[in-house]
XYZ file of C-alpha atoms in Angstrom:
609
model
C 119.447 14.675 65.508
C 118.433 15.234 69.161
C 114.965 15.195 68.159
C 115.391 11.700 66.847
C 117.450 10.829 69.667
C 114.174 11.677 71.739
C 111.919 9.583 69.478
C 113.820 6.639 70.266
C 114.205 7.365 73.557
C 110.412 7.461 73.667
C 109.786 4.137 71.762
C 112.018 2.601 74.087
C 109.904 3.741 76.802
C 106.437 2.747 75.126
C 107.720 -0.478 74.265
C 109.469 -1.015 78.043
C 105.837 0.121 79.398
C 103.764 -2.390 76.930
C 106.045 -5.064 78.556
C 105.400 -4.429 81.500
C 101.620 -4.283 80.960
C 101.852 -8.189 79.473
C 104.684 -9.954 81.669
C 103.422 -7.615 84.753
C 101.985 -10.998 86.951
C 105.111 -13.059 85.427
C 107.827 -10.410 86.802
C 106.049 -10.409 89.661
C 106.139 -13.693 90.066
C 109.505 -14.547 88.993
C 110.973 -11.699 91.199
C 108.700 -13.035 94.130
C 110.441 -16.364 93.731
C 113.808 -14.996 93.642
C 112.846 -12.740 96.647
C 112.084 -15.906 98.675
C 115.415 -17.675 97.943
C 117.451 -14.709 98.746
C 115.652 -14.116 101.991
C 116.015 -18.129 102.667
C 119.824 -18.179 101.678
C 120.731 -14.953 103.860
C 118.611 -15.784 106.558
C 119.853 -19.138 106.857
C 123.693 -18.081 106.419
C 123.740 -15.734 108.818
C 121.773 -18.046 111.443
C 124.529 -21.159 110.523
C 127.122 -18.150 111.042
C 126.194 -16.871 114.209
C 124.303 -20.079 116.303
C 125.794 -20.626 119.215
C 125.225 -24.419 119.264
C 127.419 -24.805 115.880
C 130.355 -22.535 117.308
C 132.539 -25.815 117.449
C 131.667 -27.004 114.227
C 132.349 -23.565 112.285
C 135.870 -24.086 114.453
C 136.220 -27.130 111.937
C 134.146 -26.145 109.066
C 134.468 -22.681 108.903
C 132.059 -20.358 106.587
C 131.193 -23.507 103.971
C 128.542 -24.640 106.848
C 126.590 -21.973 106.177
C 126.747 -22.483 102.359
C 126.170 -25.844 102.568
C 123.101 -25.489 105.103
C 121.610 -21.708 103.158
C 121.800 -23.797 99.742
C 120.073 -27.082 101.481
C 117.032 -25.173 102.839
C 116.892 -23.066 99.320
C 117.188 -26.560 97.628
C 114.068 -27.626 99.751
C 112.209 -24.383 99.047
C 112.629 -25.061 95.071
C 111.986 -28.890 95.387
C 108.515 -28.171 97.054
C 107.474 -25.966 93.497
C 108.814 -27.930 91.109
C 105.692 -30.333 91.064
C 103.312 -27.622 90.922
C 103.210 -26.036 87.763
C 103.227 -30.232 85.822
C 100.439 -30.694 87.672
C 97.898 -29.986 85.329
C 94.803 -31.407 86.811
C 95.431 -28.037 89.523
C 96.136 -26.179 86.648
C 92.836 -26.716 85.266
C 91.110 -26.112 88.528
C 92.697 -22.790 88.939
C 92.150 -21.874 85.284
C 88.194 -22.450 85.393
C 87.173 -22.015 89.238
C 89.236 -18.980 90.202
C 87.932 -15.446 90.050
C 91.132 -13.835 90.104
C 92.802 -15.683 86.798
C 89.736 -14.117 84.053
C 90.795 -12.427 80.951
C 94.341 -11.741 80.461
C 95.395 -13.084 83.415
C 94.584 -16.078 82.825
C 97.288 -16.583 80.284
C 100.268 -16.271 82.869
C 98.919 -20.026 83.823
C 100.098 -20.908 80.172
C 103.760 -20.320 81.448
C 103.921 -23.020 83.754
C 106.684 -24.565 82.152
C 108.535 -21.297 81.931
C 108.191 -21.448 85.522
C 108.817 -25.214 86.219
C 112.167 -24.769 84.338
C 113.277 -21.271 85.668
C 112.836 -23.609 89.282
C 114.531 -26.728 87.681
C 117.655 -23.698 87.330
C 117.170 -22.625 90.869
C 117.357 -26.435 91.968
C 120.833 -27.146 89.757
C 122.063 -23.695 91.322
C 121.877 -24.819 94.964
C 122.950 -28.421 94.664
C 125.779 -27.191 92.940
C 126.459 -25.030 95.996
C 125.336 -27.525 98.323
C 127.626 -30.232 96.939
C 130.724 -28.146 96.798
C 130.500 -26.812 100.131
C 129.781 -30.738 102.014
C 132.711 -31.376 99.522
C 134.822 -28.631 101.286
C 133.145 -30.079 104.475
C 134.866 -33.263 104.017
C 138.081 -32.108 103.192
C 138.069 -30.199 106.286
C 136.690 -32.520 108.486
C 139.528 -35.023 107.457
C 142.223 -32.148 107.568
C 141.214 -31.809 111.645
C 142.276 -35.375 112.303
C 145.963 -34.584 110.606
C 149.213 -34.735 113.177
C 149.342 -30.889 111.921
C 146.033 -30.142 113.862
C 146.423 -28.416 117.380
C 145.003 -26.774 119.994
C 140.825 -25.881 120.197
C 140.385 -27.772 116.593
C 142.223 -31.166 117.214
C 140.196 -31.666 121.026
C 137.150 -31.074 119.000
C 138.418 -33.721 116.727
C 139.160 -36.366 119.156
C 135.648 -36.048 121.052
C 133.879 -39.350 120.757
C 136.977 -41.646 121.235
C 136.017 -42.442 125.161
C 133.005 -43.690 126.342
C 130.140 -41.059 127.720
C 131.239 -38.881 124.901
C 129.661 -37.930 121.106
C 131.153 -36.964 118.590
C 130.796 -33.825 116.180
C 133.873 -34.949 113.444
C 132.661 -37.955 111.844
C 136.116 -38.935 110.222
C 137.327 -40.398 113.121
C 141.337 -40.923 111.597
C 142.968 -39.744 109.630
C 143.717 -42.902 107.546
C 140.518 -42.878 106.552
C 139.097 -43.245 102.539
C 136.660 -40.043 102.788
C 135.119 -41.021 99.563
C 134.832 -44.788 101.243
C 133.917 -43.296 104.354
C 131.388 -40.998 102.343
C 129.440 -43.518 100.338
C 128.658 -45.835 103.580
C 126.723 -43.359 105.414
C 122.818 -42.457 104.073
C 124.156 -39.201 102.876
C 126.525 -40.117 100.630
C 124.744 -42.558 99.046
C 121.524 -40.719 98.566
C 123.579 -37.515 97.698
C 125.203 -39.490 94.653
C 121.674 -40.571 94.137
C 120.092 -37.198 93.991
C 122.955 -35.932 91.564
C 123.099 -38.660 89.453
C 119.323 -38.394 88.924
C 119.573 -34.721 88.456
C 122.219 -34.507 85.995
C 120.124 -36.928 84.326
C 116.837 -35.249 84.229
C 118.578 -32.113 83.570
C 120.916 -33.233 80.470
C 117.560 -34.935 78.674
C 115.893 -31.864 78.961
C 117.447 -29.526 76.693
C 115.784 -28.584 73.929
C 118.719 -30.985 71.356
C 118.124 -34.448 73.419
C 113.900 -33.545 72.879
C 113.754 -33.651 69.446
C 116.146 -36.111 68.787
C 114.222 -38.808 71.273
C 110.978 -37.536 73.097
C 111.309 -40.986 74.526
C 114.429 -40.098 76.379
C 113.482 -37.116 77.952
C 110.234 -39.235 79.132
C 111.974 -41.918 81.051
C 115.053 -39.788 82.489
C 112.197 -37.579 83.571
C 110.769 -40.092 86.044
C 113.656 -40.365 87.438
C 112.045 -37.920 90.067
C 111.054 -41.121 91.899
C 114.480 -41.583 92.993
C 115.171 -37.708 93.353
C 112.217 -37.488 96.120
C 112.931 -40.343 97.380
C 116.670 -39.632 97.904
C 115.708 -36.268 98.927
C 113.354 -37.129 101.790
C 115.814 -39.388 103.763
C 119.280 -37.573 102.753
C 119.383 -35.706 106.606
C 118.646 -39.288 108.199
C 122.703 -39.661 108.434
C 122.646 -36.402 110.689
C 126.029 -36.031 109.941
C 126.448 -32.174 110.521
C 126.444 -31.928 114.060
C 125.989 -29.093 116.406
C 125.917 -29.008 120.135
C 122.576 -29.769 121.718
C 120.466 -27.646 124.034
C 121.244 -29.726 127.552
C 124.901 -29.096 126.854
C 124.840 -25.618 125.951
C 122.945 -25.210 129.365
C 125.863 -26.586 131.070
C 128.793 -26.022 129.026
C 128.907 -21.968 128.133
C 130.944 -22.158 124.682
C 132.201 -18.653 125.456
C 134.247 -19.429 128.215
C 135.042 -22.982 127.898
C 136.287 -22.518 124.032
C 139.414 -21.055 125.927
C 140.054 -24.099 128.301
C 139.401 -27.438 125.928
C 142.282 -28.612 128.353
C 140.347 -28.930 131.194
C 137.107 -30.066 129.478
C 137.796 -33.352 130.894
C 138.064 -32.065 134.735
C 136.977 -28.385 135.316
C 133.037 -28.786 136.514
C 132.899 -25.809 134.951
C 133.204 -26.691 131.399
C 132.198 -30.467 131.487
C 132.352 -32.619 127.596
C 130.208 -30.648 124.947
C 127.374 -33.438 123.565
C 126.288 -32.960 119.870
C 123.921 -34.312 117.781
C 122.484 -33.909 114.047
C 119.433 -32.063 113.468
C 116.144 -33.626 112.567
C 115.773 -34.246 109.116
C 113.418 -31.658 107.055
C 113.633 -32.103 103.347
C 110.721 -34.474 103.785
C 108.383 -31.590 105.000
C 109.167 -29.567 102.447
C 107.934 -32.013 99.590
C 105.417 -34.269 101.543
C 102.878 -31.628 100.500
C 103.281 -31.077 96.549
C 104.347 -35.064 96.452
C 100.806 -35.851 97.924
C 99.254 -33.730 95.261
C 101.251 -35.396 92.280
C 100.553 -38.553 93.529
C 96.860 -37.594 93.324
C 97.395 -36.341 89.903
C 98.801 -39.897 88.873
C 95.897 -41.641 90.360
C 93.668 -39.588 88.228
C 95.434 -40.777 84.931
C 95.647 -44.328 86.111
C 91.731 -43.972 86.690
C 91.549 -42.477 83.454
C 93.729 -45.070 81.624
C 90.776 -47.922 82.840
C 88.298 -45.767 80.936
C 87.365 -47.314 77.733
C 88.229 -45.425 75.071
C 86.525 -46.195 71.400
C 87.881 -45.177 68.178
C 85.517 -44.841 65.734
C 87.226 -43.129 62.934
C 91.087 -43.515 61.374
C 92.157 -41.500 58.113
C 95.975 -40.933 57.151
C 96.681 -38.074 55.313
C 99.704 -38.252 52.480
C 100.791 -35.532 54.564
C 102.433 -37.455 56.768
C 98.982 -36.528 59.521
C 97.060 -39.326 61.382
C 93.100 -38.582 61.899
C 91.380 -40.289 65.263
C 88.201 -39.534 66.064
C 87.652 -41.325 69.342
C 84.461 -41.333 72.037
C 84.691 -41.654 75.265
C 81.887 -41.285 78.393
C 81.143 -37.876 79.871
C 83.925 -36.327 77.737
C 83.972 -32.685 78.273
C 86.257 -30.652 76.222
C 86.672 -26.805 75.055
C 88.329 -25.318 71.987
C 92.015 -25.055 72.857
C 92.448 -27.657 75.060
C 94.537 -30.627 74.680
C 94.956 -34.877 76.026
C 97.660 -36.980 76.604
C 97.427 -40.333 74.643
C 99.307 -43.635 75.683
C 99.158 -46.922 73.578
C 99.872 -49.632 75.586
C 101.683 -52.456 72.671
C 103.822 -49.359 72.319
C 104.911 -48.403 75.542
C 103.107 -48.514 78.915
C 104.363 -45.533 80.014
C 104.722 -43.139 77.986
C 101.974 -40.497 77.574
C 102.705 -37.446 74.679
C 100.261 -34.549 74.004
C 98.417 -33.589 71.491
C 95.329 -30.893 70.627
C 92.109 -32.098 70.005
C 91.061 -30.500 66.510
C 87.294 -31.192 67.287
C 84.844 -28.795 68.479
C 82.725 -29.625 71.720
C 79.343 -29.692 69.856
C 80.587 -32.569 68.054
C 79.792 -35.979 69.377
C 83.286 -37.416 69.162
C 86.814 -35.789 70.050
C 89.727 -35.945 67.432
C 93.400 -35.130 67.132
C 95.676 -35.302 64.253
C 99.028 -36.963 65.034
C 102.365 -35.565 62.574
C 104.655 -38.563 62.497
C 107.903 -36.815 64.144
C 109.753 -39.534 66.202
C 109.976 -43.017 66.711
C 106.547 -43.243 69.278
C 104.220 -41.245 66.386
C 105.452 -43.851 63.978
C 104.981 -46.770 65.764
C 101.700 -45.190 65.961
C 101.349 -44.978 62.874
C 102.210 -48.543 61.621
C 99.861 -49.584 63.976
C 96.515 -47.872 62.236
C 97.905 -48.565 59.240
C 95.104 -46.244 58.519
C 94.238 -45.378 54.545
C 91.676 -42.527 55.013
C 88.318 -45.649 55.381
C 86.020 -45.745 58.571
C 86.816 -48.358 60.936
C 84.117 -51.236 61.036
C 85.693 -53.247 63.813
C 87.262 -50.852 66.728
C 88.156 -53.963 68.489
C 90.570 -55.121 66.156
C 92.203 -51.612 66.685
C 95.288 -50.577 69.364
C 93.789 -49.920 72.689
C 94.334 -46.070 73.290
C 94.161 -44.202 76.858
C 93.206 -41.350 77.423
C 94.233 -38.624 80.143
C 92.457 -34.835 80.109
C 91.149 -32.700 78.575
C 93.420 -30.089 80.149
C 93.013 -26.130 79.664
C 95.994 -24.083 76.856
C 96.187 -20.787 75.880
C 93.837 -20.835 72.814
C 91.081 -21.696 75.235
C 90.872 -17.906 76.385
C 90.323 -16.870 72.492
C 86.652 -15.947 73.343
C 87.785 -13.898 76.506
C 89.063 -11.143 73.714
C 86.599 -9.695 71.504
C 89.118 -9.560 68.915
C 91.697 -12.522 68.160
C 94.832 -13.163 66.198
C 95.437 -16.509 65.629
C 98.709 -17.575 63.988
C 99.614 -21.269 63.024
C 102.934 -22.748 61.217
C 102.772 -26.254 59.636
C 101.614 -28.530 61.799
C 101.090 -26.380 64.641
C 97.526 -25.670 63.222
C 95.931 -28.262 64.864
C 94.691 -26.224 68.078
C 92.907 -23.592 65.822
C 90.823 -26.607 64.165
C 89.238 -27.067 66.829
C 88.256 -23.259 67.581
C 87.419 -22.778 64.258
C 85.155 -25.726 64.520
C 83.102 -23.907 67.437
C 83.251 -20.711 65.780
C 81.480 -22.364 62.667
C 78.326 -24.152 65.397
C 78.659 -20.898 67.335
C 77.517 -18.926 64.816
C 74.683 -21.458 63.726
C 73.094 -21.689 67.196
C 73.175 -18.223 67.548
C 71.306 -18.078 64.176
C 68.964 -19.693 65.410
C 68.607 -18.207 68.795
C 68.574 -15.559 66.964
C 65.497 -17.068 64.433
C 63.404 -17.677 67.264
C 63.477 -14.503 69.100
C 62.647 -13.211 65.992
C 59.313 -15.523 65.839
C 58.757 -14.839 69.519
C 58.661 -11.432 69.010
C 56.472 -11.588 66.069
C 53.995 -13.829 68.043
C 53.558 -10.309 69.760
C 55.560 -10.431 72.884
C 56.718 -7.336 71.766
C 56.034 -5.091 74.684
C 59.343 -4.906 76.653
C 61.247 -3.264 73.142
C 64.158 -2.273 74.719
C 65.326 -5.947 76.325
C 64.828 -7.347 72.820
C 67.035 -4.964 71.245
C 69.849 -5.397 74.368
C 69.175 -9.185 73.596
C 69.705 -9.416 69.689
C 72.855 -7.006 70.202
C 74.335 -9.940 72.311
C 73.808 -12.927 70.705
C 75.669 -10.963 67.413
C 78.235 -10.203 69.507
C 78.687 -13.948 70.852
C 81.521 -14.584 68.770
C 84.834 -12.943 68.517
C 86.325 -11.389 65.612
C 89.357 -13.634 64.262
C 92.239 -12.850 62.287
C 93.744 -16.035 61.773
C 97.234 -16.532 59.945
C 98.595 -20.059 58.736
C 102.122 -20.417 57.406
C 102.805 -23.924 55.175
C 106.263 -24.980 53.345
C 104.365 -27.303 50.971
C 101.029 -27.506 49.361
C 100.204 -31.174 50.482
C 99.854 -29.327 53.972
C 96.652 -27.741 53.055
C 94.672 -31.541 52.368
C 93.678 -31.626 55.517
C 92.807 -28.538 56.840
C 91.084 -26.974 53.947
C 88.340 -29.064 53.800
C 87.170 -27.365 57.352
C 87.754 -23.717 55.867
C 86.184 -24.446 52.797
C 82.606 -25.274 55.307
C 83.390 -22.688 57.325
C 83.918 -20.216 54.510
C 80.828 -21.354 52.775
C 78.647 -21.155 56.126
C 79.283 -17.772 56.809
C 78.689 -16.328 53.946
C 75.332 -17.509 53.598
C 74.665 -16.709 56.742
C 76.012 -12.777 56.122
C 79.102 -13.636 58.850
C 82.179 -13.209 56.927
C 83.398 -10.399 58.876
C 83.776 -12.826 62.538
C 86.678 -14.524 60.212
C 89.605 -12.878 58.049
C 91.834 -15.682 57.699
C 95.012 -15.525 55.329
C 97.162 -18.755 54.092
C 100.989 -18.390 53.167
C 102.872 -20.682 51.188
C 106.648 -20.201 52.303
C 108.100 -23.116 49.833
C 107.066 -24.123 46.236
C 109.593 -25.449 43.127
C 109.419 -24.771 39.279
C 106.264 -27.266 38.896
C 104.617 -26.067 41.092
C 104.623 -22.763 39.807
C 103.586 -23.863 36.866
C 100.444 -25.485 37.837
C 98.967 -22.349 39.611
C 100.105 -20.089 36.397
C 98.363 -22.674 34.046
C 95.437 -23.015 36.556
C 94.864 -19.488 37.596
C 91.248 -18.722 39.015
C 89.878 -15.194 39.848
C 87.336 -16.938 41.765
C 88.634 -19.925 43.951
C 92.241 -20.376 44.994
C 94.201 -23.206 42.919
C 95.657 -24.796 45.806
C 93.008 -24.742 48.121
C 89.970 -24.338 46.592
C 88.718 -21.378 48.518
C 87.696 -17.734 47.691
C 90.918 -16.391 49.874
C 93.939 -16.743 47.540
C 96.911 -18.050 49.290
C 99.833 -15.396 49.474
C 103.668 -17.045 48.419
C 106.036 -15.719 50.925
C 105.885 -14.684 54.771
C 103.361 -12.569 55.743
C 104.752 -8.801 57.244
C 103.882 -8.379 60.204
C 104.340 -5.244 60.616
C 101.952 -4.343 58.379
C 99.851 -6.785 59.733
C 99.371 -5.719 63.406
C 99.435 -1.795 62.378
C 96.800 -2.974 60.339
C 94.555 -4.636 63.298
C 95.528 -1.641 65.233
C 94.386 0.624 63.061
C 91.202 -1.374 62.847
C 90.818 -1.946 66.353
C 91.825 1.115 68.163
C 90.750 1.057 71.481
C 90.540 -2.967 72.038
C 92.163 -5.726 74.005
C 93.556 -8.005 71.381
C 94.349 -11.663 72.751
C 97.325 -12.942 69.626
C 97.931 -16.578 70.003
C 100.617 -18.825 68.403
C 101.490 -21.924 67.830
C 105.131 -22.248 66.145
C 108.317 -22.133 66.259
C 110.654 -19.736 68.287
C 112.072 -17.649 65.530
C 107.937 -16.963 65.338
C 107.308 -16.761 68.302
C 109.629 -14.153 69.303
C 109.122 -11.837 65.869
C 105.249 -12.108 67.347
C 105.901 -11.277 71.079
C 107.879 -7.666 69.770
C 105.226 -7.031 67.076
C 102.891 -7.020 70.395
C 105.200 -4.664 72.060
C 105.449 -2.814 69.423
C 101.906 -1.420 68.613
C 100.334 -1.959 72.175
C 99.954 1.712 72.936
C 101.083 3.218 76.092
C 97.633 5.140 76.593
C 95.296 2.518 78.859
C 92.421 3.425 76.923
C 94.328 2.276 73.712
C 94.609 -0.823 71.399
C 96.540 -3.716 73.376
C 98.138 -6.889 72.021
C 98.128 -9.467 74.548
C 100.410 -12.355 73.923
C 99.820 -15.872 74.104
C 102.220 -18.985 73.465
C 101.109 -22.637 72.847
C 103.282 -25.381 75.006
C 102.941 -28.655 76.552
């Protein structure tokens, strides 16, 4: 019993230190971030607490000026990140000029959504706080200009009612409608701007409201205009006030708190003068806002681009073909573009992966009609699998990328596991695609060497042999998975296996590519038709040597498997699926990484948008 005990103690540990090894940079990160808003809370709190110059106004506000001013600066802190990580034009830039982000690495910039939500949190956390404690601020403010207010806290209150004099409560009665009194000052009416517009953004973004209507998350989402915009002139009001430097100079708030009597005649302790502090949100921001607004210009430069399509097929599967062309295109396997229509909407953009490979002279994507935008779509191709002889009389389309995903770092591993569900195959066309021309230019690379070295330029033996063992060694060895619920899935799809399958086994290849098809869904017909149709040679649904497997793969046995193939190699395993998959795959990679740094290690890798 104990020695069990210890086994799973020791799994535990394995498993907690092959964690580690993959979300290392990400903790890091994530516990940097918090690190910084701590630090900016505390220090601010304790500054707000202790500052001389706001020793009157604590006298009215007491503690919730500090949580009201801590949360404002951490709200300022969050608002300057939030813009990074959708900014994918820097994205790109970092992924393909930085040293630093190479190999695995690298794939921490695939969670920049992770990130831009876990600061979206941080943002709703200190507005909350910020909100409740200007709320308490207001209550408190108008509670100092009651009859029952006396002594130190009702002078206070009563400064500004004579000439020569400022004030530091800005309820000047107490008659008055705070909530009137609120939403005619620039603070209250860009604070019920910035909450309105963050509830907003924050209620379409759940995961429910996305796949009901894409196009509702869109537009909420820009409502960022007004959130910036709100933001960056919210202090303007200056309506927390604190006594300014002159005064203090003159007026020493440790002895003078004690005679407010004699404010009014003692030399000694002449009127305290306040005023509200410069505004700073707008620092904060100006920064990543310049940057975004660079990032739009790019798009609307890359919206005037003309974009021609010169191929539309739709598939019964409910999948819309476009091959499209457009000048000095550059793309990589992996990567993906943002398409807009304009007769649909002129303003929405949605992503897709381009499924063709960059040796190709077009670029293609293959659209699954999901929501009301991909059907529109749709109807408007009214597409029935023919070439297009007059692109004119076609939809204008717009372009904006190609920008860098995870699959692109598939040839950064020398071995790769590549797992697809349903639709979600699309990225892997495209790296299946290179792998296919990969492997015929370095055929014939690999041809003329050959020749070269038979022309007798034969001397330097050794650099011939280094060079022949690198060109085989080009491509990486994939393992690639695809899961389907119905046969009519495969149309599309198996045609480019079928060419691939065929190429590299006349070429002697076979071993770069392992690929295995399951077929989670199938009724009594169905059935039928493969038992009547049976083939030991070719697969009846697809037509390929690999027979398709009924059921979900076990992946358990799969990746002890590849480990046991692969025993001392860095193993890149990319997905694109759902959740459920997603997380099954993310412990499997926990599960046989091995502890031992010079052992097999499964490096996780998540498609998003």
């Amino acid at each position: 019993m104990k020695e069990r005990i210890c086994q799973q103690q020791e799994r535990k540990t394995v498993m907690m230190g092959c964690w580690m090894l993959n979300e290392s940079v990400s903790v890091v990160l994530a516990l940097s971030w918090l690190g910084v808003n701590l630090y900016l809370f505390i220090d601010t709190f304790r500054w707000y607490g202790e500052e001389e110059s706001f020793f009157y106004t604590r006298v009215i506000l007491g503690s919730t000026l500090a949580w009201a001013r801590a949360s404002a600066v951490c709200l300022n802190f969050n608002c300057m990140l939030i813009l990074l990580p959708i900014s994918r034009n820097l994205i790109s830039f970092i992924r393909g000029a930085s040293i630093c982000c190479r190999g695995p690495w690298r794939r921490h910039l695939d969670k920049n959504l992770k990130f831009h939500k876990l600061v979206a949190y941080g943002i709703a956390i200190n507005a909350t706080i910020h909100i409740a404690a200007h709320l308490c601020n207001l209550e408190r403010y108008h509670l100092s200009q009651s009859a029952e207010a006396d002594g130190l806290l009702a002078a206070l209150s009563k400064l500004g009612n004579t000439p020569n004099e400022s004030y530091i409560n800005p309820i000047r009665t107490s008659h008055t409608n705070t909530t009137t009194e609120l939403l005619s000052t620039i603070a209250g009416i860009t604070g019920l701007l910035i909450s309105l517009a963050l509830i907003l953004i924050m209620t379409s973004s759940t995961e429910f409201i996305r796949q009901i209507s894409y196009e509702l998350f869109w537009y909420t989402h820009h409502m960022f205009i007004i959130f910036f915009i709100s933001l960056s002139i919210h202090g303007a009001g200056r309506i927390v006030r604190g006594q300014t430097p002159e005064s203090l100079l003159l007026h020493n708030v440790t002895f003078c708190r004690d005679h407010y009597a004699e404010w009014q005649a003692a030399a000694q302790c002449p009127v305290p003068q306040f005023s509200g502090k410069e505004p700073s949100a707008w620092k904060w921001v100006a920064g990543p806002v310049v940057l975004y607004a660079c990032e739009r210009v790019i798009r609307f430069w890359r919206f005037q681009q003309e974009v021609v399509i010169t191929k539309v097929v739709s598939h019964p599967s409910g999948v819309l073909e476009l091959h499209m062309k457009k000048r000095n295109f550059k793309m990589a396997p992996g990567q993906y573009v943002l398409l807009q229509c304009p007769s649909i909407s002129s303003l929405e953009w949605h992503p897709f992966t381009l499924t063709s490979a960059p040796q190709e002279d077009f670029f293609s994507v293959h659209i699954r009609t999901a929501g009301d935008w991909t059907r529109a779509l749709r109807k408007a191709f009214e597409a029935e699998g023919q070439a297009i002889k007059e692109p004119r009389s076609l939809p204008r389309l717009a372009v904006d990328g190609p920008f860098g995903a995870a699959l692109t770092d598939v040839f950064h591993y020398p071995v790769s596991v590549c797992i697809a569900a349903g639709i979600g195959v699309t990225p892997f066309a495209a790296l299946l695609k290179s792998i296919w021309y990969k492997s015929c230019e370095s055929q014939t690379q690999l041809n003329l060497s050959k020749a070269d070295w038979w022309r007798g330029e034969r001397k330097n033996t050794d650099y011939w042999r280094r060079y022949f063992l690198v060109e085989t060694k080009k491509n990486p060895l994939v393992y690639f998975y695809w899961i389907c619920r119905e046969p009519s899935a495969f149309e599309w799809f198996a045609d480019l296996l079928l060419s691939l399958e065929t190429r590299m086994s006349e070429q002697g290849k076979t071993h770069l590519l392992s690929y295995h098809i399951f077929l989670t869904s199938w009724d009594e017909n169905q059935a039928i038709h493969i038992a009547l149709h049976w083939d030991e040679n070719t697969d009846v649904i697809t037509g390929l040597k690999q027979k398709t497997f009924y059921g979900r793969p076990n992946w358990n046995n799969e990746f002890r498997q590849i480990a046991y193939n692969h025993p001392s190699s860095s193993i890149g395993v990319f997905c694109c699926g759902p959740k459920a998959l997603s997380k099954t795959l993310q412990r499997m990679c926990r599960v046989y990484s091995s502890a031992d740094p010079r052992g097999v290690h499964f490096y996780y890798n998540k498609e998003s948008f």
